[in-house]
Amino acid sequence: MPLNFAGMMPRTTVVQVTPNTPAEALRVGD
C-alpha cells in the first residue's frame, strides 16, 4: 500500500518537501 500511495501523488510530496519559494510554501499550507 505505501508504494501505491507514494506512486499516487509523488508530485505533491516533492512540493511539500522542497518548496521553491515562500509563496509555494504558503500554497501548500493553504
N, CA, C, O and CB atoms as a CASP TS submission, in Angstrom:
PFRMAT TS
TARGET T0000
AUTHOR 0000-0000-0000
METHOD Language model
MODEL 1
PARENT N/A
ATOM      1  N   MET     1       0.816  -1.218   0.000  1.00  0.00           N
ATOM      2  CA  MET     1       0.000   0.000   0.000  1.00  0.00           C
ATOM      3  C   MET     1       0.851   1.272   0.000  1.00  0.00           C
ATOM      4  O   MET     1       0.572   2.195  -0.764  1.00  0.00           O
ATOM      5  CB  MET     1      -0.924   0.005   1.209  1.00  0.00           C
ATOM      6  N   PRO     2       1.878   1.334   0.838  1.00  0.00           N
ATOM      7  CA  PRO     2       2.711   2.551   0.892  1.00  0.00           C
ATOM      8  C   PRO     2       3.315   2.858  -0.469  1.00  0.00           C
ATOM      9  O   PRO     2       3.439   4.020  -0.855  1.00  0.00           O
ATOM     10  CB  PRO     2       3.833   2.398   1.937  1.00  0.00           C
ATOM     11  N   LEU     3       3.687   1.814  -1.192  1.00  0.00           N
ATOM     12  CA  LEU     3       4.281   2.026  -2.514  1.00  0.00           C
ATOM     13  C   LEU     3       3.241   2.657  -3.437  1.00  0.00           C
ATOM     14  O   LEU     3       3.540   3.607  -4.159  1.00  0.00           O
ATOM     15  CB  LEU     3       4.807   0.684  -3.114  1.00  0.00           C
ATOM     16  N   ASN     4       2.019   2.124  -3.409  1.00  0.00           N
ATOM     17  CA  ASN     4       0.974   2.657  -4.274  1.00  0.00           C
ATOM     18  C   ASN     4       0.649   4.103  -3.908  1.00  0.00           C
ATOM     19  O   ASN     4       0.478   4.957  -4.778  1.00  0.00           O
ATOM     20  CB  ASN     4      -0.287   1.792  -4.184  1.00  0.00           C
ATOM     21  N   PHE     5       0.566   4.358  -2.598  1.00  0.00           N
ATOM     22  CA  PHE     5       0.238   5.715  -2.149  1.00  0.00           C
ATOM     23  C   PHE     5       1.296   6.702  -2.620  1.00  0.00           C
ATOM     24  O   PHE     5       0.972   7.792  -3.091  1.00  0.00           O
ATOM     25  CB  PHE     5       0.110   5.766  -0.613  1.00  0.00           C
ATOM     26  N   ALA     6       2.559   6.317  -2.492  1.00  0.00           N
ATOM     27  CA  ALA     6       3.647   7.199  -2.918  1.00  0.00           C
ATOM     28  C   ALA     6       3.565   7.423  -4.423  1.00  0.00           C
ATOM     29  O   ALA     6       3.808   8.528  -4.908  1.00  0.00           O
ATOM     30  CB  ALA     6       5.029   6.605  -2.530  1.00  0.00           C
ATOM     31  N   GLY     7       3.220   6.370  -5.156  1.00  0.00           N
ATOM     32  CA  GLY     7       3.122   6.488  -6.610  1.00  0.00           C
ATOM     33  C   GLY     7       1.922   7.340  -7.020  1.00  0.00           C
ATOM     34  O   GLY     7       1.919   7.958  -8.085  1.00  0.00           O
ATOM     35  N   MET     8       0.905   7.361  -6.159  1.00  0.00           N
ATOM     36  CA  MET     8      -0.314   8.121  -6.476  1.00  0.00           C
ATOM     37  C   MET     8      -0.041   9.625  -6.540  1.00  0.00           C
ATOM     38  O   MET     8      -0.462  10.298  -7.481  1.00  0.00           O
ATOM     39  CB  MET     8      -1.403   7.836  -5.431  1.00  0.00           C
ATOM     40  N   MET     9       0.670  10.146  -5.532  1.00  0.00           N
ATOM     41  CA  MET     9       0.929  11.591  -5.517  1.00  0.00           C
ATOM     42  C   MET     9       2.381  11.911  -5.218  1.00  0.00           C
ATOM     43  O   MET     9       2.673  12.471  -4.161  1.00  0.00           O
ATOM     44  CB  MET     9       0.042  12.271  -4.498  1.00  0.00           C
ATOM     45  N   PRO    10       3.299  11.577  -6.108  1.00  0.00           N
ATOM     46  CA  PRO    10       4.707  11.884  -5.891  1.00  0.00           C
ATOM     47  C   PRO    10       4.971  13.382  -6.004  1.00  0.00           C
ATOM     48  O   PRO    10       5.820  13.925  -5.297  1.00  0.00           O
ATOM     49  CB  PRO    10       5.575  11.121  -6.888  1.00  0.00           C
ATOM     50  N   ARG    11       4.243  14.041  -6.892  1.00  0.00           N
ATOM     51  CA  ARG    11       4.468  15.485  -7.109  1.00  0.00           C
ATOM     52  C   ARG    11       4.120  16.270  -5.851  1.00  0.00           C
ATOM     53  O   ARG    11       4.864  17.160  -5.440  1.00  0.00           O
ATOM     54  CB  ARG    11       3.626  16.002  -8.309  1.00  0.00           C
ATOM     55  N   THR    12       2.995  15.938  -5.247  1.00  0.00           N
ATOM     56  CA  THR    12       2.575  16.660  -4.039  1.00  0.00           C
ATOM     57  C   THR    12       3.633  16.541  -2.958  1.00  0.00           C
ATOM     58  O   THR    12       3.963  17.517  -2.284  1.00  0.00           O
ATOM     59  CB  THR    12       1.225  16.126  -3.521  1.00  0.00           C
ATOM     60  N   THR    13       4.163  15.334  -2.799  1.00  0.00           N
ATOM     61  CA  THR    13       5.177  15.117  -1.758  1.00  0.00           C
ATOM     62  C   THR    13       6.404  15.974  -2.036  1.00  0.00           C
ATOM     63  O   THR    13       6.946  16.606  -1.129  1.00  0.00           O
ATOM     64  CB  THR    13       5.576  13.621  -1.679  1.00  0.00           C
ATOM     65  N   VAL    14       6.834  15.994  -3.279  1.00  0.00           N
ATOM     66  CA  VAL    14       8.037  16.759  -3.637  1.00  0.00           C
ATOM     67  C   VAL    14       7.819  18.239  -3.345  1.00  0.00           C
ATOM     68  O   VAL    14       8.707  18.901  -2.809  1.00  0.00           O
ATOM     69  CB  VAL    14       8.398  16.552  -5.132  1.00  0.00           C
ATOM     70  N   VAL    15       6.656  18.756  -3.688  1.00  0.00           N
ATOM     71  CA  VAL    15       6.374  20.177  -3.468  1.00  0.00           C
ATOM     72  C   VAL    15       6.424  20.498  -1.975  1.00  0.00           C
ATOM     73  O   VAL    15       6.968  21.525  -1.571  1.00  0.00           O
ATOM     74  CB  VAL    15       4.991  20.558  -4.055  1.00  0.00           C
ATOM     75  N   GLN    16       5.851  19.609  -1.161  1.00  0.00           N
ATOM     76  CA  GLN    16       5.837  19.866   0.278  1.00  0.00           C
ATOM     77  C   GLN    16       7.238  19.778   0.865  1.00  0.00           C
ATOM     78  O   GLN    16       7.613  20.556   1.742  1.00  0.00           O
ATOM     79  CB  GLN    16       4.909  18.880   0.987  1.00  0.00           C
ATOM     80  N   VAL    17       7.998  18.820   0.368  1.00  0.00           N
ATOM     81  CA  VAL    17       9.349  18.619   0.922  1.00  0.00           C
ATOM     82  C   VAL    17      10.290  19.735   0.480  1.00  0.00           C
ATOM     83  O   VAL    17      11.110  20.207   1.267  1.00  0.00           O
ATOM     84  CB  VAL    17       9.916  17.250   0.487  1.00  0.00           C
ATOM     85  N   THR    18      10.172  20.160  -0.785  1.00  0.00           N
ATOM     86  CA  THR    18      11.112  21.174  -1.277  1.00  0.00           C
ATOM     87  C   THR    18      10.378  22.341  -1.933  1.00  0.00           C
ATOM     88  O   THR    18      10.261  22.387  -3.158  1.00  0.00           O
ATOM     89  CB  THR    18      12.096  20.548  -2.274  1.00  0.00           C
ATOM     90  N   PRO    19       9.887  23.277  -1.136  1.00  0.00           N
ATOM     91  CA  PRO    19       9.218  24.464  -1.684  1.00  0.00           C
ATOM     92  C   PRO    19      10.250  25.398  -2.321  1.00  0.00           C
ATOM     93  O   PRO    19      11.228  25.784  -1.681  1.00  0.00           O
ATOM     94  CB  PRO    19       8.422  25.212  -0.574  1.00  0.00           C
ATOM     95  N   ASN    20      10.025  25.749  -3.568  1.00  0.00           N
ATOM     96  CA  ASN    20      10.988  26.601  -4.272  1.00  0.00           C
ATOM     97  C   ASN    20      11.029  27.997  -3.667  1.00  0.00           C
ATOM     98  O   ASN    20      12.102  28.588  -3.542  1.00  0.00           O
ATOM     99  CB  ASN    20      10.641  26.687  -5.761  1.00  0.00           C
ATOM    100  N   THR    21       9.876  28.524  -3.292  1.00  0.00           N
ATOM    101  CA  THR    21       9.834  29.886  -2.756  1.00  0.00           C
ATOM    102  C   THR    21       8.814  29.959  -1.623  1.00  0.00           C
ATOM    103  O   THR    21       7.976  29.066  -1.495  1.00  0.00           O
ATOM    104  CB  THR    21       9.486  30.913  -3.871  1.00  0.00           C
ATOM    105  N   PRO    22       8.870  30.993  -0.811  1.00  0.00           N
ATOM    106  CA  PRO    22       7.906  31.150   0.289  1.00  0.00           C
ATOM    107  C   PRO    22       6.476  31.120  -0.220  1.00  0.00           C
ATOM    108  O   PRO    22       5.587  30.605   0.458  1.00  0.00           O
ATOM    109  CB  PRO    22       8.159  32.459   1.041  1.00  0.00           C
ATOM    110  N   ALA    23       6.249  31.658  -1.391  1.00  0.00           N
ATOM    111  CA  ALA    23       4.902  31.654  -1.974  1.00  0.00           C
ATOM    112  C   ALA    23       4.440  30.214  -2.174  1.00  0.00           C
ATOM    113  O   ALA    23       3.277  29.893  -1.928  1.00  0.00           O
ATOM    114  CB  ALA    23       4.876  32.431  -3.326  1.00  0.00           C
ATOM    115  N   GLU    24       5.343  29.353  -2.619  1.00  0.00           N
ATOM    116  CA  GLU    24       4.992  27.948  -2.827  1.00  0.00           C
ATOM    117  C   GLU    24       4.611  27.309  -1.492  1.00  0.00           C
ATOM    118  O   GLU    24       3.640  26.556  -1.416  1.00  0.00           O
ATOM    119  CB  GLU    24       6.169  27.176  -3.487  1.00  0.00           C
ATOM    120  N   ALA    25       5.369  27.606  -0.451  1.00  0.00           N
ATOM    121  CA  ALA    25       5.091  27.036   0.869  1.00  0.00           C
ATOM    122  C   ALA    25       3.702  27.462   1.339  1.00  0.00           C
ATOM    123  O   ALA    25       2.962  26.662   1.913  1.00  0.00           O
ATOM    124  CB  ALA    25       6.169  27.475   1.895  1.00  0.00           C
ATOM    125  N   LEU    26       3.354  28.717   1.096  1.00  0.00           N
ATOM    126  CA  LEU    26       2.031  29.202   1.500  1.00  0.00           C
ATOM    127  C   LEU    26       0.949  28.446   0.752  1.00  0.00           C
ATOM    128  O   LEU    26      -0.080  28.097   1.332  1.00  0.00           O
ATOM    129  CB  LEU    26       1.897  30.719   1.245  1.00  0.00           C
ATOM    130  N   ARG    27       1.169  28.189  -0.529  1.00  0.00           N
ATOM    131  CA  ARG    27       0.166  27.462  -1.321  1.00  0.00           C
ATOM    132  C   ARG    27      -0.028  26.063  -0.772  1.00  0.00           C
ATOM    133  O   ARG    27      -1.157  25.580  -0.674  1.00  0.00           O
ATOM    134  CB  ARG    27       0.580  27.395  -2.802  1.00  0.00           C
ATOM    135  N   VAL    28       1.072  25.406  -0.413  1.00  0.00           N
ATOM    136  CA  VAL    28       0.985  24.038   0.117  1.00  0.00           C
ATOM    137  C   VAL    28       0.212  24.056   1.431  1.00  0.00           C
ATOM    138  O   VAL    28      -0.627  23.187   1.667  1.00  0.00           O
ATOM    139  CB  VAL    28       2.405  23.423   0.325  1.00  0.00           C
ATOM    140  N   GLY    29       0.488  25.038   2.287  1.00  0.00           N
ATOM    141  CA  GLY    29      -0.197  25.127   3.571  1.00  0.00           C
ATOM    142  C   GLY    29      -1.681  25.408   3.374  1.00  0.00           C
ATOM    143  O   GLY    29      -2.520  24.875   4.099  1.00  0.00           O
ATOM    144  N   ASP    30      -1.999  26.233   2.409  1.00  0.00           N
ATOM    145  CA  ASP    30      -3.389  26.587   2.140  1.00  0.00           C
ATOM    146  C   ASP    30      -4.119  25.367   1.610  1.00  0.00           C
ATOM    147  O   ASP    30      -5.312  25.441   1.316  1.00  0.00           O
ATOM    148  CB  ASP    30      -3.482  27.763   1.136  1.00  0.00           C
TER
END
